[in-house]
Coordinates of C-alpha atoms in Angstrom, one line a residue:
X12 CA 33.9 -25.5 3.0
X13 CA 35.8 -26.7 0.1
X14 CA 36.8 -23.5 -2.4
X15 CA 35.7 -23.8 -6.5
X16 CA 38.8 -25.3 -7.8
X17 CA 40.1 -23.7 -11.2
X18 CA 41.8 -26.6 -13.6
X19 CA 45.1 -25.6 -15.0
X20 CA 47.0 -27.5 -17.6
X21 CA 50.9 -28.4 -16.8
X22 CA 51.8 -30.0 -19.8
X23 CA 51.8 -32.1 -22.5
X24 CA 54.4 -34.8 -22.9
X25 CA 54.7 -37.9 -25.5
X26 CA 57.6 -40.1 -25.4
X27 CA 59.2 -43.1 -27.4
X28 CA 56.7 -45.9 -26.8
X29 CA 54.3 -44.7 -28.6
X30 CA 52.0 -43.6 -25.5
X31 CA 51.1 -39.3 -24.6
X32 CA 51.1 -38.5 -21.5
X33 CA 49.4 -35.6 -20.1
X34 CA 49.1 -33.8 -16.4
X35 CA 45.9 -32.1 -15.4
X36 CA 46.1 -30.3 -12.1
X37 CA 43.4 -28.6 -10.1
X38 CA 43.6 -25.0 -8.1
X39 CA 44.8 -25.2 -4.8
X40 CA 43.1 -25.5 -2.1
X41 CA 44.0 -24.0 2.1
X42 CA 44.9 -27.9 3.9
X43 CA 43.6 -26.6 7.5
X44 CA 45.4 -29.5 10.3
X45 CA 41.4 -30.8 10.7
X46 CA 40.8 -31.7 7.2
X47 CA 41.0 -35.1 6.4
X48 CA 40.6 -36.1 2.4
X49 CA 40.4 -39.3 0.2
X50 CA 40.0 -39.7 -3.0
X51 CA 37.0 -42.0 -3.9
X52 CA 38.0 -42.4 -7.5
X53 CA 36.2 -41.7 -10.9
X54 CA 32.4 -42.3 -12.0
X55 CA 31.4 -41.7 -15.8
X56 CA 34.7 -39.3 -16.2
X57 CA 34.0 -37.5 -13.0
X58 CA 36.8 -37.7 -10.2
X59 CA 35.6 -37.4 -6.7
X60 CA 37.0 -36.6 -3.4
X61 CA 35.3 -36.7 -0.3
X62 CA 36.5 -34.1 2.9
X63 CA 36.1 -34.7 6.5
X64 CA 36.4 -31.5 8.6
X65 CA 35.4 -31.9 12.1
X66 CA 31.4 -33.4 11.9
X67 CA 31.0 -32.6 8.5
X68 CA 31.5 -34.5 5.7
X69 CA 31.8 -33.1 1.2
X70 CA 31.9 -34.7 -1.5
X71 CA 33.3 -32.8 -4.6
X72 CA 33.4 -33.7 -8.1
X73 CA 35.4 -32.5 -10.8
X74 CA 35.3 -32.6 -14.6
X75 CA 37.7 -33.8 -17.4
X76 CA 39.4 -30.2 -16.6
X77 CA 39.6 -30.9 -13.1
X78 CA 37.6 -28.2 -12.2
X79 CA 35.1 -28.7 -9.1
X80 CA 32.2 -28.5 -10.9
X81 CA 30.3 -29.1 -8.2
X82 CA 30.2 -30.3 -3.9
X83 CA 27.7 -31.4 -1.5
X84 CA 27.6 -32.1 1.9
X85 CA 26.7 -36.1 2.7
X86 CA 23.6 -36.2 5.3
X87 CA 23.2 -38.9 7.9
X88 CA 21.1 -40.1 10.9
X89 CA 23.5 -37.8 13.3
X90 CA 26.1 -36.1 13.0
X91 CA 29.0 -38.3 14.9
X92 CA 29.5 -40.8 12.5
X93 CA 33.0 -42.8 11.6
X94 CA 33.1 -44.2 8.3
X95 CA 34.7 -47.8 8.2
X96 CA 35.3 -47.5 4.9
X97 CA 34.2 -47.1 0.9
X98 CA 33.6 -48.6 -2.5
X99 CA 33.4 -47.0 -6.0
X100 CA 32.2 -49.0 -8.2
X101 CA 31.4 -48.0 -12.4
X102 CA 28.3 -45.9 -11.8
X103 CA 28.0 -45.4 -8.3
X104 CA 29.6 -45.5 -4.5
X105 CA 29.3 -46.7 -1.1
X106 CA 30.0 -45.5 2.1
X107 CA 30.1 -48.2 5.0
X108 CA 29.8 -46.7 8.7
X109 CA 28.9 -47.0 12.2
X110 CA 26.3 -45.1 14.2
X111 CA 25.4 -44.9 18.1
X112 CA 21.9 -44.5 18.2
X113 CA 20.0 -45.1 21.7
X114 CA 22.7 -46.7 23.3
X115 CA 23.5 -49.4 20.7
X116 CA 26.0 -49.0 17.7
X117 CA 25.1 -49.9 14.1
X118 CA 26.6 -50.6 11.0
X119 CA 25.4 -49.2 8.2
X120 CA 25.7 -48.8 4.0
X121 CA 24.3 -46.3 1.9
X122 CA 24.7 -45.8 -1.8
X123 CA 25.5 -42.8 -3.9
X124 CA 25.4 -42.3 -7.9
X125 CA 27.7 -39.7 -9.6
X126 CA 26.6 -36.6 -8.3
X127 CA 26.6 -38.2 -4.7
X128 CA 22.6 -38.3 -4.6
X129 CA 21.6 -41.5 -2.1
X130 CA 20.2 -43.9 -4.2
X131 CA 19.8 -46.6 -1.3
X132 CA 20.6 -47.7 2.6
X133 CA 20.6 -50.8 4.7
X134 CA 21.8 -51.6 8.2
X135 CA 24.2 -54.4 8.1
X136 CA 24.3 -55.1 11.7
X137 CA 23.3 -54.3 15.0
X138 CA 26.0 -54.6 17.4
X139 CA 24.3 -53.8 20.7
X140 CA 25.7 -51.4 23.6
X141 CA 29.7 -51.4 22.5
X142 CA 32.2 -49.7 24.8
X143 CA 35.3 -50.2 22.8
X144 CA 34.5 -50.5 19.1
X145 CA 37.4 -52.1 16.7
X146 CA 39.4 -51.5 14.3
X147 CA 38.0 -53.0 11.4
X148 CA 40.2 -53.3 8.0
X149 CA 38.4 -53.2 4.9
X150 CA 39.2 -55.8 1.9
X151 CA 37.6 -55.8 -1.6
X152 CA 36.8 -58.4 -4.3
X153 CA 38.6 -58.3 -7.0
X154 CA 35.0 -57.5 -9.3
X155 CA 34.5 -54.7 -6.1
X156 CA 30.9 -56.4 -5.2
X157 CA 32.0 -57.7 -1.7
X158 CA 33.3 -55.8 1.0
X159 CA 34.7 -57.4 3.6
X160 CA 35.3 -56.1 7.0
X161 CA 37.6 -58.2 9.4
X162 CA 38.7 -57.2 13.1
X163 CA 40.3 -59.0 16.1
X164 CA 37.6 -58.9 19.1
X165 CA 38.0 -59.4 23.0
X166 CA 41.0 -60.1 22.7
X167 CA 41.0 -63.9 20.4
X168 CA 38.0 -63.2 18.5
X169 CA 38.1 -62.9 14.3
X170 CA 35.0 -60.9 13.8
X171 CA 34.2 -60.7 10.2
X172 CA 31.0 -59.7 7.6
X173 CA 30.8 -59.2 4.3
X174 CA 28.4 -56.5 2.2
X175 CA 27.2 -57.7 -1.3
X176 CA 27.3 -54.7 -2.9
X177 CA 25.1 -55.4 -5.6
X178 CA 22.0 -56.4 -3.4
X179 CA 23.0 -53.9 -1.0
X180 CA 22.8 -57.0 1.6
X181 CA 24.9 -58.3 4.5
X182 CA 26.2 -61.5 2.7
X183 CA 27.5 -63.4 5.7
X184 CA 28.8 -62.1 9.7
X185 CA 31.0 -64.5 11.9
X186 CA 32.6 -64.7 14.7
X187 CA 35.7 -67.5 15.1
X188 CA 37.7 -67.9 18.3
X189 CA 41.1 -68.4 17.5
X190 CA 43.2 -70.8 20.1
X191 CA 46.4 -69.3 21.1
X192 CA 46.2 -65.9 19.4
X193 CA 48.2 -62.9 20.5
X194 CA 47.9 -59.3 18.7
X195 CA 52.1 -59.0 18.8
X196 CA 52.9 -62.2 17.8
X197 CA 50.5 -63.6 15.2
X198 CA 50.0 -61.0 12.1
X199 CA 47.0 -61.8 10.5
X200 CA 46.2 -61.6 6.5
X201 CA 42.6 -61.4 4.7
X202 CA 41.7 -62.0 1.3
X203 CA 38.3 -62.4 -0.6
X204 CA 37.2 -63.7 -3.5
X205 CA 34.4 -62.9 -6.1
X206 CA 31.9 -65.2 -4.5
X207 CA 32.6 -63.4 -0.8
X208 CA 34.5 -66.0 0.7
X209 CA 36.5 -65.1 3.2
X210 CA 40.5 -66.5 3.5
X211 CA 42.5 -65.5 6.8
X212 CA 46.0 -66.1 7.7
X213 CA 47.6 -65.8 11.0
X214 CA 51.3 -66.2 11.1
X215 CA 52.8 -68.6 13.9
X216 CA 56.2 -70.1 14.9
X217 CA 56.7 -72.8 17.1
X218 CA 60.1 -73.9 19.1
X219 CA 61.0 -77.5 18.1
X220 CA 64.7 -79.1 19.7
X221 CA 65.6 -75.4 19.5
X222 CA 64.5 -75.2 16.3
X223 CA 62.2 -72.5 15.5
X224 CA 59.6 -73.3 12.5
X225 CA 57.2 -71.2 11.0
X226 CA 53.7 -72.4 10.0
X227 CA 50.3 -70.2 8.9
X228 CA 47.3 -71.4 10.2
X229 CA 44.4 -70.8 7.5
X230 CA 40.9 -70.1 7.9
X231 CA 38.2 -70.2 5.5
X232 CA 34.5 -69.1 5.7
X233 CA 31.9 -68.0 3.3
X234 CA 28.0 -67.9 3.4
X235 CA 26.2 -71.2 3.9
X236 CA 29.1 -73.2 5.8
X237 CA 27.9 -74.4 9.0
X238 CA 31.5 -73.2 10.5
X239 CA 35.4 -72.2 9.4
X240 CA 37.4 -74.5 7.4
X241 CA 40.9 -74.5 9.4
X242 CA 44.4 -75.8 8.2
X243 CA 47.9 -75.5 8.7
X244 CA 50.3 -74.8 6.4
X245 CA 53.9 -75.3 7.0
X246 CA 57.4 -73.8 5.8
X247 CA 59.6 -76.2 8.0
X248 CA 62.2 -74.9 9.0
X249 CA 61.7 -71.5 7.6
X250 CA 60.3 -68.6 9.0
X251 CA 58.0 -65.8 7.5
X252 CA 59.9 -62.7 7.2
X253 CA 57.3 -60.6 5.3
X254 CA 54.2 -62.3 3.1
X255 CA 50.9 -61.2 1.4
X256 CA 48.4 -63.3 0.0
X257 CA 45.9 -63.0 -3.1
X258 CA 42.9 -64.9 -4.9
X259 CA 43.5 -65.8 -8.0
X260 CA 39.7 -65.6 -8.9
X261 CA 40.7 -66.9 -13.0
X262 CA 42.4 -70.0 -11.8
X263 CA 40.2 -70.2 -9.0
X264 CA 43.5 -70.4 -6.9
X265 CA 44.6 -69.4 -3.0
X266 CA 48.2 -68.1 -3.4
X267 CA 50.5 -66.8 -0.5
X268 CA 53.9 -65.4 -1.4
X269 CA 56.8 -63.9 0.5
X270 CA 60.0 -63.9 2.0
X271 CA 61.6 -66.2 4.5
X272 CA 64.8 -66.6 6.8
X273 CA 66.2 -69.6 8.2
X274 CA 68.2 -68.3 11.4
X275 CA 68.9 -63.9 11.1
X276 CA 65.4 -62.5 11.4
X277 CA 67.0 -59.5 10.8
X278 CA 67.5 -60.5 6.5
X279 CA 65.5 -62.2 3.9
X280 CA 66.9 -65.3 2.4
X281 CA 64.7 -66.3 -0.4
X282 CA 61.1 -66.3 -1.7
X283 CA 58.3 -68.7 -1.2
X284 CA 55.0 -69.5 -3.2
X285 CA 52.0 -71.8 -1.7
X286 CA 49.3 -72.2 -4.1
X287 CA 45.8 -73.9 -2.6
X288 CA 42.6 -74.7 -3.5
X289 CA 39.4 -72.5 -2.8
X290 CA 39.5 -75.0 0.4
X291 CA 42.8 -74.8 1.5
X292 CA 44.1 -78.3 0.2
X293 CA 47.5 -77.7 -0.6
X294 CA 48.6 -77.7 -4.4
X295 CA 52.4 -76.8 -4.9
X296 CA 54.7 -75.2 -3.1
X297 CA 58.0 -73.5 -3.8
X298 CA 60.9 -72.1 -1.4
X299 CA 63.7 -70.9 -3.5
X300 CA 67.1 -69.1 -1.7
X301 CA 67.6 -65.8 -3.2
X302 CA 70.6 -66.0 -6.0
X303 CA 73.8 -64.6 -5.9
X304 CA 73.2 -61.5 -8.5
X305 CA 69.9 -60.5 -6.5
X306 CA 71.5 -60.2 -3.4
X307 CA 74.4 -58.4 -5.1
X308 CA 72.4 -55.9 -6.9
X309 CA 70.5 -55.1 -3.2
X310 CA 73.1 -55.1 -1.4
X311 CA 75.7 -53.5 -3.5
X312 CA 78.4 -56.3 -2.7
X313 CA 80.1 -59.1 -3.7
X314 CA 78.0 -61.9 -4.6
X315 CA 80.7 -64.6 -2.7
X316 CA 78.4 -63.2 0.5
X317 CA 75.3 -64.0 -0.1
X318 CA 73.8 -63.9 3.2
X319 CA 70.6 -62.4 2.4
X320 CA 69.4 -59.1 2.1
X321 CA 68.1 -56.2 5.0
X322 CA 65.4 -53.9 4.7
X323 CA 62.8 -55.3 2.0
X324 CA 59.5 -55.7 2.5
X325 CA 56.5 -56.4 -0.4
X326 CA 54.7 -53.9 -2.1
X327 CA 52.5 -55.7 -4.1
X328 CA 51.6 -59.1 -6.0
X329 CA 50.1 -59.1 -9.1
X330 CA 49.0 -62.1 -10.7
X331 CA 49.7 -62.9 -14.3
X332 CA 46.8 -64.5 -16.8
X333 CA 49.1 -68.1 -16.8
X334 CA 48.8 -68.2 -13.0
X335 CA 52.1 -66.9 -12.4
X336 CA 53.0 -64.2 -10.0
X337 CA 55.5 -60.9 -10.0
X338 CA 56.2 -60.2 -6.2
X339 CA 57.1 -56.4 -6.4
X340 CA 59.1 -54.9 -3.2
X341 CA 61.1 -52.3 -2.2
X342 CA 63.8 -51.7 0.5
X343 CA 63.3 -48.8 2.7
X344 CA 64.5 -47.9 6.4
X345 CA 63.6 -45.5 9.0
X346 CA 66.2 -44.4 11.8
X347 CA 65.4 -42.0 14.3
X348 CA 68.2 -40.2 15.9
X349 CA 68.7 -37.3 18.7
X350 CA 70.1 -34.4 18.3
X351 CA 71.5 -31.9 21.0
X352 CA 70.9 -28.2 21.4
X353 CA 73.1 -26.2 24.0
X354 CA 72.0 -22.4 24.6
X355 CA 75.3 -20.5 25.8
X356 CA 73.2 -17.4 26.6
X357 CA 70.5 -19.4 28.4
X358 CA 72.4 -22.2 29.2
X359 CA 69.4 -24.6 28.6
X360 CA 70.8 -28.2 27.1
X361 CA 68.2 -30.0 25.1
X362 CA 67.8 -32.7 22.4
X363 CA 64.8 -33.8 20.6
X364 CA 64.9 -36.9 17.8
X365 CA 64.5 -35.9 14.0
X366 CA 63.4 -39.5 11.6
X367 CA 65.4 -39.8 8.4
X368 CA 63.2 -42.1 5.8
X369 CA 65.0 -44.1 2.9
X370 CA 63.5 -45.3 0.3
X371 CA 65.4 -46.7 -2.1
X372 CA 65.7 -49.6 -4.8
X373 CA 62.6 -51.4 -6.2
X374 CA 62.5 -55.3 -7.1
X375 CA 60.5 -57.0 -9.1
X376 CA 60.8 -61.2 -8.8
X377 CA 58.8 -63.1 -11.4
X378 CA 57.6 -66.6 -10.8
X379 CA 55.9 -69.2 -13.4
X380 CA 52.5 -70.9 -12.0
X381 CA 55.0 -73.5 -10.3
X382 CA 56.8 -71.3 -8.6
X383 CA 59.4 -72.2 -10.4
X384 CA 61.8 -68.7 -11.2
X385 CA 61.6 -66.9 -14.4
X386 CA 63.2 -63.9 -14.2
X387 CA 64.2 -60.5 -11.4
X388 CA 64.5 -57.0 -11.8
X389 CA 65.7 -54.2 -9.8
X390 CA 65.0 -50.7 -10.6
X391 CA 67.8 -48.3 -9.0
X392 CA 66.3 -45.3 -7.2
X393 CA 67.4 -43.1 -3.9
X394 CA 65.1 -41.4 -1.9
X395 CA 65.5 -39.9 1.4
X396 CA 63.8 -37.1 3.5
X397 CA 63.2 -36.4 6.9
X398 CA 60.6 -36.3 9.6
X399 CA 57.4 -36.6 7.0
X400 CA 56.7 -40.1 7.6
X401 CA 57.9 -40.6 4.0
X402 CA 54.9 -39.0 2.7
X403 CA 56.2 -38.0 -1.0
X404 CA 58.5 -41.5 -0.9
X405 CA 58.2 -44.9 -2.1
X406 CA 55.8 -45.5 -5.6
X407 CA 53.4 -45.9 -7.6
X408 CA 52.7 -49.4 -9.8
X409 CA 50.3 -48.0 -13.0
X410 CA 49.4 -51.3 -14.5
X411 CA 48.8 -51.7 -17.9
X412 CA 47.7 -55.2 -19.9
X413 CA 51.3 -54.7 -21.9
X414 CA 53.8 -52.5 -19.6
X415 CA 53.9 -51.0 -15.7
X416 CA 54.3 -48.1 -15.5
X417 CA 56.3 -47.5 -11.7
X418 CA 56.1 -43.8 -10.9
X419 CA 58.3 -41.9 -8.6
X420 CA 59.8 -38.7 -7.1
X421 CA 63.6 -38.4 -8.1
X422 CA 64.3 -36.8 -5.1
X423 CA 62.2 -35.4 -1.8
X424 CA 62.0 -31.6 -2.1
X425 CA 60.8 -29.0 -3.8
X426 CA 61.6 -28.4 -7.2
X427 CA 61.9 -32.2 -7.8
X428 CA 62.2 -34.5 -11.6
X429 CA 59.4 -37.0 -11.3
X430 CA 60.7 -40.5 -13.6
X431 CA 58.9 -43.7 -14.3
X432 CA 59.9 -47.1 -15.3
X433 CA 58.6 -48.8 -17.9
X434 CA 58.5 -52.9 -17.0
X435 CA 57.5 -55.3 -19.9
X436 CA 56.5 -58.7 -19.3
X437 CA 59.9 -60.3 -20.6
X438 CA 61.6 -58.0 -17.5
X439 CA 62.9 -55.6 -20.0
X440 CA 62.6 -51.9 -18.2
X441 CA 63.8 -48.5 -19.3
X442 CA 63.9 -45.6 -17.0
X443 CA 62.4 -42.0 -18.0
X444 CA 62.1 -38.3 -16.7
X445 CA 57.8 -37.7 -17.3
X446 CA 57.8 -33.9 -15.8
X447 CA 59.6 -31.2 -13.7
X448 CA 57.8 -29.6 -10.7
X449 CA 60.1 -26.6 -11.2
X450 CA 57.3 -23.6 -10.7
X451 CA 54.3 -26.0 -11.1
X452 CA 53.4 -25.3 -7.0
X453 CA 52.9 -29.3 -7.1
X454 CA 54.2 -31.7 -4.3
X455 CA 52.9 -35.3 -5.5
X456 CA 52.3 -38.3 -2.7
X457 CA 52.6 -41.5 -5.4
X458 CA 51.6 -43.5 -2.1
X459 CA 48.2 -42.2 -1.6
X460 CA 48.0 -42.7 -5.6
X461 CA 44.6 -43.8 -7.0
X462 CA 44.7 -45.9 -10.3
X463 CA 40.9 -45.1 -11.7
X464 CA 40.8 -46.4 -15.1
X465 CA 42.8 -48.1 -18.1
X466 CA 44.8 -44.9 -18.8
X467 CA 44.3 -42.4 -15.6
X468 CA 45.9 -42.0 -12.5
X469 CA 44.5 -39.2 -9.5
X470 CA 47.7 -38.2 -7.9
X471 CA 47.1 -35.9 -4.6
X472 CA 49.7 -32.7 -4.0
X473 CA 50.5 -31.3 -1.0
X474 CA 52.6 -28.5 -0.6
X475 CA 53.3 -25.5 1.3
X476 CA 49.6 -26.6 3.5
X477 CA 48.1 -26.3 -0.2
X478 CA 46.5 -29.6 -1.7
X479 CA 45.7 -29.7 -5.4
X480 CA 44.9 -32.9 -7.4
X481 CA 46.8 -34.1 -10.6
X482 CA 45.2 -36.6 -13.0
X483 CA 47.6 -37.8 -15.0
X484 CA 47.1 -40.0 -18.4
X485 CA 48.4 -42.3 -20.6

């Protein structure tokens, strides 16, 4: 049962750009090993987080104090349920979730307002009799009124549908056999746009006169189409060596965007950009070799060996108003090690393996709607920590129509400094120290931030097996 949470304010803190910034955490609450929690996001000024612990499943809301004003237990058809996924929209939510009822398996929707009262329901499919169910990923629109649900089936089979959320209505379901698929050697990438059309990429190489090239193969489907739109698009002689891909629903424009290599898997040598139409013709493309200060400023050596750069991977795109494009990454590395343990008194020898996690510097590349280069950034940072799946590492990208805001712990312990770059749109930053956890009893994971409005960002704590939220504005 989740305890009546008592707000307490932190602080207060204004700095030089003109903005205040202020911290609102809630009381703690006991974080037993079988709770699981996410936080849905914010309805008409009203945070909500929903709890899973064991069968049961609360939603609890709290106020502009953060105080849990009030929690309810979510009712459903049985009790073994396993929720696919969610949606929070301005006035209301959804939950999306499967259900075994007589021997066959359903998916299901069901709407909540506010003060998580069901306002509405509809099965989206039957499935049948199902003995292994999969692992479907959840993508959203960019207006959040399509869901989209995507997972590889019997082996070779894309299985997709999408929920209008606005109709409460399965838009579209499809199932696509993909030719030559394998789950550990062809990643696969989904993206949606506003109309619920659905854009997958799967990541192939082929061996050519020993040559290995790198290609995606791209499918496209949305409601009405008699069957999936496919096309290839190829890098040459470059391969992928990380990528994401977006709709660019204002310019009406596909766009992938990543890194390549050429021969060392093992290093990124440049950037790419593909833009395509809404059916995959190609419009421009771009690969562009990293330069020689980049790799420098990564790498922390002398430019004369530009060989590309270990250990990056993307974090984000986000899509300027022009069409352009910032790719935002970060370079982290886990090593796990042994250590031994020898017992003169018992004489018992034993080692176990411990996982150090780095996170360190974050890079920001901006591109012009050409792909052409416009300018880079990196943001200096060092974080390490051990054995917590990096939990309280990495950061958090608070967007704003004038600045980001990228928020991070200084360091991974304790009594920690958080600090915060401020990026402008020229490439300009500035770093600053926003708080000190020193006897604030807060622990904050920026990765499992939530951004929930123009100025407010739900932060969750975890610390000492105590979990607190921490809305912080701007």
């Amino acid at each position: 049962m989740i305890m009546k949470w008592i707000a307490t304010f932190l602080f207060i803190f204004s700095y030089s750009f003109g903005f205040g910034q202020k911290l609102i955490v809630s009381d703690e609450i006991p974080l037993r090993s079988e709770v699981k929690y996410d936080i849905l996001g914010e309805i008409k000024g009203n945070a909500l987080m929903m709890s899973t612990i064991g069968l049961k499943y609360e939603v609890a809301g709290f106020d502009e104090t953060m105080r849990n004003t009030w929690t309810k237990e979510l009712n459903f058809e049985k009790k073994q349920i396993s929720i696919l996924g969610y949606n929070v929209r301005e006035n209301d939510f959804t939950l999306i979730y499967q259900v075994r009822q007589q021997g066959e398996t359903y998916i299901r929707a069901n709407r909540y307002d506010s003060s998580a009262n069901l306002k509405d329901t509809c099965t989206l499919l039957n499935m049948g009799f199902v003995v292994f169910f999969p692992d479907y990923e959840m993508v959203l629109s960019e207006d959040k009124n399509k869901v989209l649900f995507y997972a590889i089936d019997n082996g070779n089979e894309l299985h997709a549908f999408v929920l209008d959320n606005q109709s409460m209505r399965l838009l579209w379901e499809k199932r696509i056999v993909i030719d030559n698929y394998s789950n550990f050697e062809n990643p696969i990438s989904v993206s949606i746009d506003n109309e619920g059309n659905m854009y997958s990429f799967i990541q192939e190489s082929v061996f050519k006169q020993r040559r290995e090239e790198g290609h995606f193969r791209l499918i496209i489907y949305g409601k009405g189409q008699s069957g999936p739109r496919i096309s290839t698009i190829r890098l040459g002689e470059k391969i992928v060596y990380d990528a994401r891909f977006i709709f660019d629903n204002l310019n009406k424009t596909l766009i992938a965007a990543g890194f390549y290599y050429n021969r060392n898997p093992e290093k990124a040598e440049g950037y790419f950009l593909v833009n395509l139409s809404p059916e995959g013709n190609l419009e421009k493309s771009k690969l562009q070799p990293f330069n020689d200060r980049f790799v420098s400023d990564l790498e922390g050596k002398d430019s004369r060996n530009n060989r590309g750069v270990m250990n990056i991977g993307i974090s984000d795109l986000l899509l300027r108003k022009d069409g352009g494009l910032l790719i935002i990454g970060e370079e982290s590395q886990d090593m796990e090690r042994r250590i031994s343990n020898l017992n003169r008194m018992m004489y018992d020898n034993f080692s176990r393996s411990i996982v150090d996690y780095y996170y360190n510097d974050i890079f920001i590349i901006a591109l012009n709607p050409g792909g052409e280069f416009h300018w880079q950034s990196v943001l200096y940072k060092k974080q390490y920590s051990q054995d917590d799946m990096g939990a309280f590492s990495s950061f958090f990208i608070f967007r704003t129509p004038e600045k980001l805001h990228l928020l991070f712990n200084d360091e991974i312990k304790y009594e920690n400094t958080v600090s915060e770059y401020l990026l402008r749109g020229d490439g300009k930053s500035e770093r600053k120290s926003i708080l000190s956890t020193e006897n604030q009893k807060i622990r904050l994971r920026f990765k499992d931030a939530l951004q929930v409005s123009a100025n407010r960002v739900i932060i969750p704590s975890e610390r000492r097996g105590r979990l607190r939220l921490a809305r912080l504005e701007f």
